[in-house]
Coordinates of C-alpha atoms and ligand atoms in Angstrom, one line a residue:
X1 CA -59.0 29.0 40.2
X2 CA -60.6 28.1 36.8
X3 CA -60.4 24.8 35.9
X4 CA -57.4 25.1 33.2
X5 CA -55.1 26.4 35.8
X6 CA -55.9 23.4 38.0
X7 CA -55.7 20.9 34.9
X8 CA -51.8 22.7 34.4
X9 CA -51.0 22.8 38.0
X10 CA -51.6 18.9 38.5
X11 CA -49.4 18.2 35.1
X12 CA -47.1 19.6 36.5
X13 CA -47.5 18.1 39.9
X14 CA -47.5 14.8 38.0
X15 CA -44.5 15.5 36.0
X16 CA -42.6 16.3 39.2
X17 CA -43.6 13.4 41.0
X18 CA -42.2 11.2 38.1
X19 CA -38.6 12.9 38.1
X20 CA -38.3 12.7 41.5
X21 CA -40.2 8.8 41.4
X22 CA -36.9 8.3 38.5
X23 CA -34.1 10.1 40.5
X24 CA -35.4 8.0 43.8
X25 CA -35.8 5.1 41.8
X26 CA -31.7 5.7 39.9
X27 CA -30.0 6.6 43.6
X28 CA -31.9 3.2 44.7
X29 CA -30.2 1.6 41.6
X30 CA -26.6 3.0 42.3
X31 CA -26.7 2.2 45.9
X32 CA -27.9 -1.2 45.3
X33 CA -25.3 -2.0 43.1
X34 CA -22.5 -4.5 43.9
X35 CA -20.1 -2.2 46.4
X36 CA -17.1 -4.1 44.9
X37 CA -18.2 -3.6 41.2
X38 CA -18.8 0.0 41.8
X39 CA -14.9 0.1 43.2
X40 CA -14.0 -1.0 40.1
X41 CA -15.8 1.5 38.7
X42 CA -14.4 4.3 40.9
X43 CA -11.1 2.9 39.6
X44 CA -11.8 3.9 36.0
X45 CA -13.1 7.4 37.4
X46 CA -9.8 7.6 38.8
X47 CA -8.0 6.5 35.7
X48 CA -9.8 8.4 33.4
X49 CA -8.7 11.9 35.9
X50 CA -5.3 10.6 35.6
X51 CA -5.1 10.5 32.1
X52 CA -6.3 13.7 31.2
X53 CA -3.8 15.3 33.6
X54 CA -0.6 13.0 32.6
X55 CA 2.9 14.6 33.4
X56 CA 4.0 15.9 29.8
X57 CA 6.8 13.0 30.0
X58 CA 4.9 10.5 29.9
X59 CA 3.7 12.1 26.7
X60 CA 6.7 13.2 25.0
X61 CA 9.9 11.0 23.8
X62 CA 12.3 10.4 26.3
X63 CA 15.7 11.0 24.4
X64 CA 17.2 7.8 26.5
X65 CA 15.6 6.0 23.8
X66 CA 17.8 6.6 21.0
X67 CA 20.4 4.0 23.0
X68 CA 18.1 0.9 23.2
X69 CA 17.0 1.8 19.7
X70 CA 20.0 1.6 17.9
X71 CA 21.4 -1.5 19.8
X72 CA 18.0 -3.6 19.4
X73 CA 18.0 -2.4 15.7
X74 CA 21.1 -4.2 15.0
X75 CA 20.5 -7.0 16.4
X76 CA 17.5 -8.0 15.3
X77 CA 19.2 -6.7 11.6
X78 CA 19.3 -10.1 9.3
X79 CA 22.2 -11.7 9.1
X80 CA 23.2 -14.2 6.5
X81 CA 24.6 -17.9 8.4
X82 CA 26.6 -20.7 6.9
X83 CA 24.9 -23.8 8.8
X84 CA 21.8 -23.5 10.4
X85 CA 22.3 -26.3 13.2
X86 CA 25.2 -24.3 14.7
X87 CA 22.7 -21.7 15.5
X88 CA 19.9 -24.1 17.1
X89 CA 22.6 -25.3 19.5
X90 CA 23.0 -22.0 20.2
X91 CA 19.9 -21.0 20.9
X92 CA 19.5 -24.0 22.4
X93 CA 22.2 -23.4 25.4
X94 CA 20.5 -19.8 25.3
X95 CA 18.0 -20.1 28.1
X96 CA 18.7 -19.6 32.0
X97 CA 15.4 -19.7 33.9
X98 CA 12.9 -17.7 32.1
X99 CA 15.2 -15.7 29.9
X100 CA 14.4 -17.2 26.6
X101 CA 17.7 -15.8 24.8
X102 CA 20.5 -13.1 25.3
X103 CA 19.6 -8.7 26.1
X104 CA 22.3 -8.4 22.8
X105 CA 24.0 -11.4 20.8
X106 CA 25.5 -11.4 17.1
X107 CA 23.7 -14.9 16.2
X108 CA 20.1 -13.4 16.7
X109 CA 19.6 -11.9 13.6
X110 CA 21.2 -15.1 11.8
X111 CA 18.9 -17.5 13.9
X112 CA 15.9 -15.5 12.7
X113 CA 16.8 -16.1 9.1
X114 CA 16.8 -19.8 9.7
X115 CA 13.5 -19.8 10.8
X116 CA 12.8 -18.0 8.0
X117 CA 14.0 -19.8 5.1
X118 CA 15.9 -23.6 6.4
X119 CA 12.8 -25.8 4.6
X120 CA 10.3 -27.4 6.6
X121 CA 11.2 -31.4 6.3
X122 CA 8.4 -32.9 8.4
X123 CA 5.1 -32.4 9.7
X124 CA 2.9 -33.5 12.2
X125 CA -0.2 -32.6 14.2
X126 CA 0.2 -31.4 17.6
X127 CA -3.2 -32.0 19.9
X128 CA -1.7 -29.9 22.9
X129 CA -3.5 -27.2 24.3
X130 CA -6.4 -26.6 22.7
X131 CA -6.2 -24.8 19.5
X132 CA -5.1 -25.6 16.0
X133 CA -1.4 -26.3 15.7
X134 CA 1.3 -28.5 14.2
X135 CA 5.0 -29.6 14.8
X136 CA 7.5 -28.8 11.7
X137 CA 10.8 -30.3 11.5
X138 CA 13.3 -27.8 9.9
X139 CA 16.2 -29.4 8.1
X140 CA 15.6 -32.8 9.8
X141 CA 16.6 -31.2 13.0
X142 CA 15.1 -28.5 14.8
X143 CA 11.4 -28.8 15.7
X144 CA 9.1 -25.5 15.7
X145 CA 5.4 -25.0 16.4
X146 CA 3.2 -23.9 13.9
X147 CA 0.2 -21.6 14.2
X148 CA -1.9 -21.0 11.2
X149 CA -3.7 -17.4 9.9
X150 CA -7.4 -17.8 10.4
X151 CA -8.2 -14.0 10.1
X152 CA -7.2 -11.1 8.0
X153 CA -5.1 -8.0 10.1
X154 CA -8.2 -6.0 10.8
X155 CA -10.9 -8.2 11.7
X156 CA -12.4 -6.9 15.1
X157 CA -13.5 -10.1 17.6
X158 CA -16.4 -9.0 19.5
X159 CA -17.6 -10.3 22.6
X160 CA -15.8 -11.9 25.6
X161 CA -11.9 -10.3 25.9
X162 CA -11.0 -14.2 25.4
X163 CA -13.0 -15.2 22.2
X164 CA -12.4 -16.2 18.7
X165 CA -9.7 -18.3 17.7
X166 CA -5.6 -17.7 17.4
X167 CA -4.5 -14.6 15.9
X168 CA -1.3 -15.7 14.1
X169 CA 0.7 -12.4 13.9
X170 CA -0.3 -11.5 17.6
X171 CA 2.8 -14.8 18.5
X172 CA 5.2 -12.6 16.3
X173 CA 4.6 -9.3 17.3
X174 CA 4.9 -10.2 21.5
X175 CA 8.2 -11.5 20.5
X176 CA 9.4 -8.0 19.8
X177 CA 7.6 -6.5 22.8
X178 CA 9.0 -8.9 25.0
X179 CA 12.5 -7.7 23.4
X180 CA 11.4 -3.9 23.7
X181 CA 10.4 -4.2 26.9
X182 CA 12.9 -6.3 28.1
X183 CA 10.7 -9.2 28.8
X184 CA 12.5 -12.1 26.8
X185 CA 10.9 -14.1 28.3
X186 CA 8.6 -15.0 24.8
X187 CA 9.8 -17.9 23.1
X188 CA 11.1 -16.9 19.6
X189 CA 8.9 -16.4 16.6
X190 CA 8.8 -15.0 13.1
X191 CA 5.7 -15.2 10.6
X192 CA 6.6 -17.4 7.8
X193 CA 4.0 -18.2 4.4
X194 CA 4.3 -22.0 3.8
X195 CA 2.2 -24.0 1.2
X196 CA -0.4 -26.3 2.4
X197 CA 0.5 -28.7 -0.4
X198 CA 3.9 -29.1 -0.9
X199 CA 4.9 -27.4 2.4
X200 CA 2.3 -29.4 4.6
X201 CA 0.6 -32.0 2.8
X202 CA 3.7 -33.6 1.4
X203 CA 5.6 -33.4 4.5
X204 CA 2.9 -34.6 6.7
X205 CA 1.9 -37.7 8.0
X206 CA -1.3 -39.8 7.4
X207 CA -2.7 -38.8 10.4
X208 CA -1.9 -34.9 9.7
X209 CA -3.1 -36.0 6.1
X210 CA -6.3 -37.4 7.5
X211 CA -7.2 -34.1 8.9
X212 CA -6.4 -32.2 5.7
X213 CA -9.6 -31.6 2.9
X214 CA -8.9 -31.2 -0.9
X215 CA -11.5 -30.2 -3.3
X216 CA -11.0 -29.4 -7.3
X217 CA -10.6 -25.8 -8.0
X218 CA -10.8 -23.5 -10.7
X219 CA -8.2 -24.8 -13.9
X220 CA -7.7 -28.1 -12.4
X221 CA -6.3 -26.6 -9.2
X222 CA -7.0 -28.2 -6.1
X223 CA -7.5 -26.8 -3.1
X224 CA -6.0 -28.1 0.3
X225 CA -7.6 -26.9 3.6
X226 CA -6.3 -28.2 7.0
X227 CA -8.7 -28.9 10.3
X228 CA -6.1 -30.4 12.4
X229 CA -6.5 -32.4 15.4
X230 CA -7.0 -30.5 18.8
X231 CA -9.7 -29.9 21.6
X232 CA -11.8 -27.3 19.4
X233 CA -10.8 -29.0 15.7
X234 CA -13.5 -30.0 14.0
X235 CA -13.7 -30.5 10.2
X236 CA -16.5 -27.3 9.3
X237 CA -13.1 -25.2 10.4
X238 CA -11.0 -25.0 8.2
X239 CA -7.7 -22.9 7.2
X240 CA -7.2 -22.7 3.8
X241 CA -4.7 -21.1 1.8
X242 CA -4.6 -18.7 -1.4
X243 CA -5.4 -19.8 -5.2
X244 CA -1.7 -21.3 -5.4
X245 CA -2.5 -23.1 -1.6
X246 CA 0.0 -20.3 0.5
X247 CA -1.3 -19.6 3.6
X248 CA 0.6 -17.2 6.6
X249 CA 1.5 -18.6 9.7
X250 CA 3.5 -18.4 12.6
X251 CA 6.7 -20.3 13.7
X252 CA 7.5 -20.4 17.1
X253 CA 10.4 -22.3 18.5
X254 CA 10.5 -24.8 20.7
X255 CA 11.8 -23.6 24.6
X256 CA 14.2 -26.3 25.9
X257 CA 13.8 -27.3 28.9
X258 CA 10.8 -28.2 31.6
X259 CA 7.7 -26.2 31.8
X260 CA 5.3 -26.3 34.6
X261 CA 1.9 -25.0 34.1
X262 CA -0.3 -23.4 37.0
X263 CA -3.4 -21.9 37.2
X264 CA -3.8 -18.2 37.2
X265 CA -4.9 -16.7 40.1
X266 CA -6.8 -13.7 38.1
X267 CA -8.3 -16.6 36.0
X268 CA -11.7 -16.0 34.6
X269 CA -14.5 -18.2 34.8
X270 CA -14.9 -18.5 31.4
X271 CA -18.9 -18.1 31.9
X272 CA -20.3 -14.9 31.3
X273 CA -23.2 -15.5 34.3
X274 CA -20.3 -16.3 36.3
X275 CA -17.9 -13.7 38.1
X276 CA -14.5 -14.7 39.3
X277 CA -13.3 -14.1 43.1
X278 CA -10.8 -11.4 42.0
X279 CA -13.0 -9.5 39.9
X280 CA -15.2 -8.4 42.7
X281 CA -12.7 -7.7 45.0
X282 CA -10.3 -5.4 45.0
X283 CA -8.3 -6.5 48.4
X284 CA -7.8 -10.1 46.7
X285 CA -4.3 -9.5 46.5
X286 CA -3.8 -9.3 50.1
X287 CA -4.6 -13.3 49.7
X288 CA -2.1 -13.6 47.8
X289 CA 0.6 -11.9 49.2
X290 CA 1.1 -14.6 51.8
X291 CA 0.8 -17.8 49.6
X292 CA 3.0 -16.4 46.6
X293 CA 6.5 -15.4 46.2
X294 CA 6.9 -11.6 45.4
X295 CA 9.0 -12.6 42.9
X296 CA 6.4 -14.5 41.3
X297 CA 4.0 -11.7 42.0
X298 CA 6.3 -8.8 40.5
X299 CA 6.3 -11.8 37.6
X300 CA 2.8 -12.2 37.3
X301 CA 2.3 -8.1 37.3
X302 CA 4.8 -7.8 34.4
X303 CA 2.8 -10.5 32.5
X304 CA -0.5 -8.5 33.4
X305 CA 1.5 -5.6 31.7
X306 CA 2.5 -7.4 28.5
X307 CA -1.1 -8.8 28.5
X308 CA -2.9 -5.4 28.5
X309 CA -0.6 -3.8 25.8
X310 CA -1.6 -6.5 23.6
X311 CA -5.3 -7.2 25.4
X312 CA -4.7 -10.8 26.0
X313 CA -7.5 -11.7 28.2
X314 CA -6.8 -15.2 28.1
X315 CA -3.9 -15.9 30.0
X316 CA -6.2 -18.7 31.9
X317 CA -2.7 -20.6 33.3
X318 CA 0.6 -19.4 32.9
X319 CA 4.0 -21.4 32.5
X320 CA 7.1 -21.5 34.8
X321 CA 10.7 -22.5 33.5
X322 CA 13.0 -23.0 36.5
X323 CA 10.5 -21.1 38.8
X324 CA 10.0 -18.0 36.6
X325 CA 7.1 -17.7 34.4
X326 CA 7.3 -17.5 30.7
X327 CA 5.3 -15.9 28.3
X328 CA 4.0 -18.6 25.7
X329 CA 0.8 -18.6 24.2
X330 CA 0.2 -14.9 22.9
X331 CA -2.5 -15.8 20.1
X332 CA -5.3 -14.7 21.5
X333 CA -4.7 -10.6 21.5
X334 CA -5.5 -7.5 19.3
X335 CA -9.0 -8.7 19.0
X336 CA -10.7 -5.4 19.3
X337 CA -8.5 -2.3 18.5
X338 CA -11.0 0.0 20.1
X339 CA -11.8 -1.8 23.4
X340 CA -9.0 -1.9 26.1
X341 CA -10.3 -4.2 29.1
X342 CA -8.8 -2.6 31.8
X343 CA -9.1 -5.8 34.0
X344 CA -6.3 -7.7 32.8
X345 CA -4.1 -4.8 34.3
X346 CA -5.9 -6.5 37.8
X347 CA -2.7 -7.8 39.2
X348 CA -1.1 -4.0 39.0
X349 CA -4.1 -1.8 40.5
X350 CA -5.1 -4.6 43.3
X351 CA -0.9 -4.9 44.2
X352 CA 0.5 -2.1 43.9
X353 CA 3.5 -3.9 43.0
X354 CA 5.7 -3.2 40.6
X355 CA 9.8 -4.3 39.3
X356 CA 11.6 -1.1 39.7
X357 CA 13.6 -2.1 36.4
X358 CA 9.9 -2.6 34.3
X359 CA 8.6 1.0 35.4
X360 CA 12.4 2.4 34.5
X361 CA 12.3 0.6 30.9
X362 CA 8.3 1.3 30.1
X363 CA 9.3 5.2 30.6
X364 CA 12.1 5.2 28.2
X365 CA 9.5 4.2 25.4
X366 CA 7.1 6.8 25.8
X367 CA 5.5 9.1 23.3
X368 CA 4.6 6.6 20.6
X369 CA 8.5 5.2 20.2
X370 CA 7.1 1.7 21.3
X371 CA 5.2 0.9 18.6
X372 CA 7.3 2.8 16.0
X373 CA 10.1 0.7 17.3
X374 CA 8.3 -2.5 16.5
X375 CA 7.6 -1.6 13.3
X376 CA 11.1 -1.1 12.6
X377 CA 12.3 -4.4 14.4
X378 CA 9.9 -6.4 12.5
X379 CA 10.0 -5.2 8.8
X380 CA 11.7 -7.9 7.6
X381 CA 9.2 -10.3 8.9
X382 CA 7.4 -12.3 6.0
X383 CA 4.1 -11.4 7.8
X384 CA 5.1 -7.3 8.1
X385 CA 2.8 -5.3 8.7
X386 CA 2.2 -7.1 11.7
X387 CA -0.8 -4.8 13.1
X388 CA -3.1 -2.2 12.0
X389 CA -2.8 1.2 13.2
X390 CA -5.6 1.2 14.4
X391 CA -4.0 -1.9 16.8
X392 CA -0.8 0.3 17.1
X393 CA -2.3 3.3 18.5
X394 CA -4.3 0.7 20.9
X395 CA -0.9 0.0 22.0
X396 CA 0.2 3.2 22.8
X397 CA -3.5 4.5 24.4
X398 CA -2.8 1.3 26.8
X399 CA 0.7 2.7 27.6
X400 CA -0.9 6.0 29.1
X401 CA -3.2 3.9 31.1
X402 CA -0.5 1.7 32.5
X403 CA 1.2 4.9 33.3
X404 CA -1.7 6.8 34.8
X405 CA -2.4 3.0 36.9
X406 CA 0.8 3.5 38.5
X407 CA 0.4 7.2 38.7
X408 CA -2.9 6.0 41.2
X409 CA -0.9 3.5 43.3
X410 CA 2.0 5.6 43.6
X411 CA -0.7 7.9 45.3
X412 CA -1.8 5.2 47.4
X413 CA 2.0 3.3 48.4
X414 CA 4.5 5.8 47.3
X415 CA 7.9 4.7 46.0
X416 CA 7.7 1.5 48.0
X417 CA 5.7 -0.2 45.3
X418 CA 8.6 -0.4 43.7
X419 CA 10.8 -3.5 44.0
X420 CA 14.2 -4.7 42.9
X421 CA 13.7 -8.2 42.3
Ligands
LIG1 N1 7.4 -22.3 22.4 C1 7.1 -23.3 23.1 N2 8.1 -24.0 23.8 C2 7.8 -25.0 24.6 N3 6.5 -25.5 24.8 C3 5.5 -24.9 24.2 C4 5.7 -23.8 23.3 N4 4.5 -23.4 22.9 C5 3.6 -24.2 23.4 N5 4.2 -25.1 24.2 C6 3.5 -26.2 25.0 O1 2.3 -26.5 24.3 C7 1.2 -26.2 25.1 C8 0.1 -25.7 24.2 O2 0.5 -24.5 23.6 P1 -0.4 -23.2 23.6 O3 -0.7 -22.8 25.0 O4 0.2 -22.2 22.7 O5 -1.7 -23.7 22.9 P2 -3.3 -23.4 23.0 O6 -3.9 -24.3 22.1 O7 -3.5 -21.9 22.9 O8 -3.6 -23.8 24.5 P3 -4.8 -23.3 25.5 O9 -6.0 -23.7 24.8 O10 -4.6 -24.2 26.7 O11 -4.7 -21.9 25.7 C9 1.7 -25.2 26.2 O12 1.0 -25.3 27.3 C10 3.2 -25.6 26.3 O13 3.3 -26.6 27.3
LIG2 MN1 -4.3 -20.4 24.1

């Protein structure tokens, strides 16, 4: 052997060694790995099959759609009213446990106007929850909750699925979901652009006043900014409106009757060092199953649902109204149009448990009618578009992974995940 056949035989005795050394070192890597994190990952494996290979209906338009298009259409419609109290007491005497107001009724479109245009008469600040918002009176009468713009449509929040602050048109825009998908179980909302001066200011309080900043602008302007008073208000954030003080916002209006809030049981902790119990294990329903209701389950699973469309990762308590959960407090979603954190869907895959009636109505609005449908429900909001497209084809990418999701636990329960209840 001369000595450059030896010198290439141990390089490539060296280079061996140290892709084996690597592979040995990766397989000790993967097996070391947390067994319940790499479920979770063998779960999105599984999704990700299921997608590519999803039945053509669940692709296409399913022509039963045409029927809940057309009656939805004309009821949201505008409608012009003569006096705008008649139609709070209305809405008023509209809920019955969770349902927030009526599947069809001739006053809807009229009580949307209201909200619209009935001028805002009093203003305060509102320190629950944590988050900047106020109380309006409309017409001396009817109180509403308002929740300002701090970002334009296509910002993109990165980080944790729960950060950044409110996003204003996110309230609106599950307000129409809720009626698409038959969840009216969303308090009622419609985007609305009031002035921080004359709307605000003038109508507000001294305390409300004492939270609000106004500096000279151009032309002897001035310009009015609001802090508010809540847990994260502080007076470095600011909303503030246009040159003439107009700023977007959200009114959202008020559910009669007793809420009770509870804590979540797919909470997170909130800490990024810091898993939750149910995001390690995927038997953590089981727990469940004996301390909770199915009805609240199948409740909590349609919230998990209307949470993932939208990727609302912060559903950290939810509210009850006559035992049934409501869906209040939609703010924090389309924060990243490209990310889809398959985790909030946790209740679904770790059940298996689903309303018979939401599978039924979540089929009817495949093939991209869902969001097309909102966009038609809610053009004449003041705040339309509500969502980019890149938000809207979120929406509808999310649909095909709730449908392959069920797809896998119809594999693993059959038709007996399906409940009427
Ligand atoms: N439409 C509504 N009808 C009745 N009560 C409401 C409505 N919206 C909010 N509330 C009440 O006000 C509280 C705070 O509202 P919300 O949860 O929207 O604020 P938040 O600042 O986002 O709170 P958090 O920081 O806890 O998430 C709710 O827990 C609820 O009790
Ligand atoms: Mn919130």
């Amino acid at each position: 052997m001369n000595k450059r056949t030896v010198i290439i035989i141990v390089a490539l005795v060296t280079i061996l060694c140290l892709a084996v050394g690597g592979n040995l070192y990766f397989m000790y890597y993967l097996n070391a790995q947390d067994p319940a994190l790499s479920s979770t990952r063998a779960l999105e494996n599984v999704i990700r099959h299921k997608i590519r290979h999803l039945k053509p209906a669940y692709l296409n338009r399913n022509p039963r759609f045409f029927m809940y298009r057309n009656k939805l259409l004309k009821n949201y419609r505008p409608a012009s009213y003569e006096n705008a109290s008649v139609l709070w007491d209305i809405a008023n005497w509209w809920p019955h446990e969770n349902e927030i107001y009526p599947l069809y009724d001739s006053s809807m479109g009229q009580l949307l106007q209201t909200l619209r245009n009935e001028p805002i008469t009093k203003v305060n600040n509102l320190s629950r929850g944590t988050q900047l918002k106020l109380l309006m009176r409309l017409s001396n009468q009817q109180k509403v909750i308002f929740k300002p713009q701090w970002y334009p449509r296509d910002i993109v929040i990165d980080g944790p699925v729960y950060g950044g602050k409110d996003r204003h048109t996110a309230e609106v825009y599950a307000f129409y979901l809720g009626a698409v998908l038959d969840f009216r179980w969303t308090p009622i909302v419609v985007g609305r652009v009031v002035n921080l001066k004359t709307d605000i200011y003038d109508r507000g309080d001294s305390e409300l006043q004492n939270t609000m900043t106004i500096t000279p602008g151009e032309n002897e302007t001035e310009q009015y900014c609001l802090f508010g008073k809540c847990h994260y208000c502080n007076e470095e954030e600011t909303v503030c409106g246009d040159e003439n003080n107009n700023i977007e916002g959200v009114l959202i209006y008020i559910i009669p009757g007793q809420l009770a809030k509870r804590r979540s049981p797919w909470q997170r902790t909130y800490k990024e060092d810091k898993r939750a119990p149910w995001e390690d294990d995927m038997n953590y329903c089981k727990s469940l199953k004996g301390k909770m209701e199915n009805i609240r389950l199948l409740d909590l699973i349609d919230v998990a649902i209307f949470d993932y469309l939208i990727q609302n990762g912060d559903r950290h308590h939810y509210e009850t109204r006559e035992e049934r959960v409501v869906l209040i407090d939609n703010g924090k979603a389309f924060g990243n149009p490209n990310k889809d954190h398959l985790d909030i869907l946790a209740p679904l895959y770790q059940c298996c448990l689903l309303r018979a009636s939401t599978w039924e109505r979540l089929q009817v609005f495949s093939g991209g009618v869902l969001t097309e449908l909102i966009d038609r429900l809610s053009k004449n909001d003041a705040l339309y578009p509500l969502i980019t497209d890149k938000h809207k084809r979120g929406v509808e990418r999310r649909l095909l992974v709730i449908f392959a999701v069920v797809e896998y636990c119809m594999d693993r329960e059959g038709e007996k995940m399906f409940k009427n209840l």
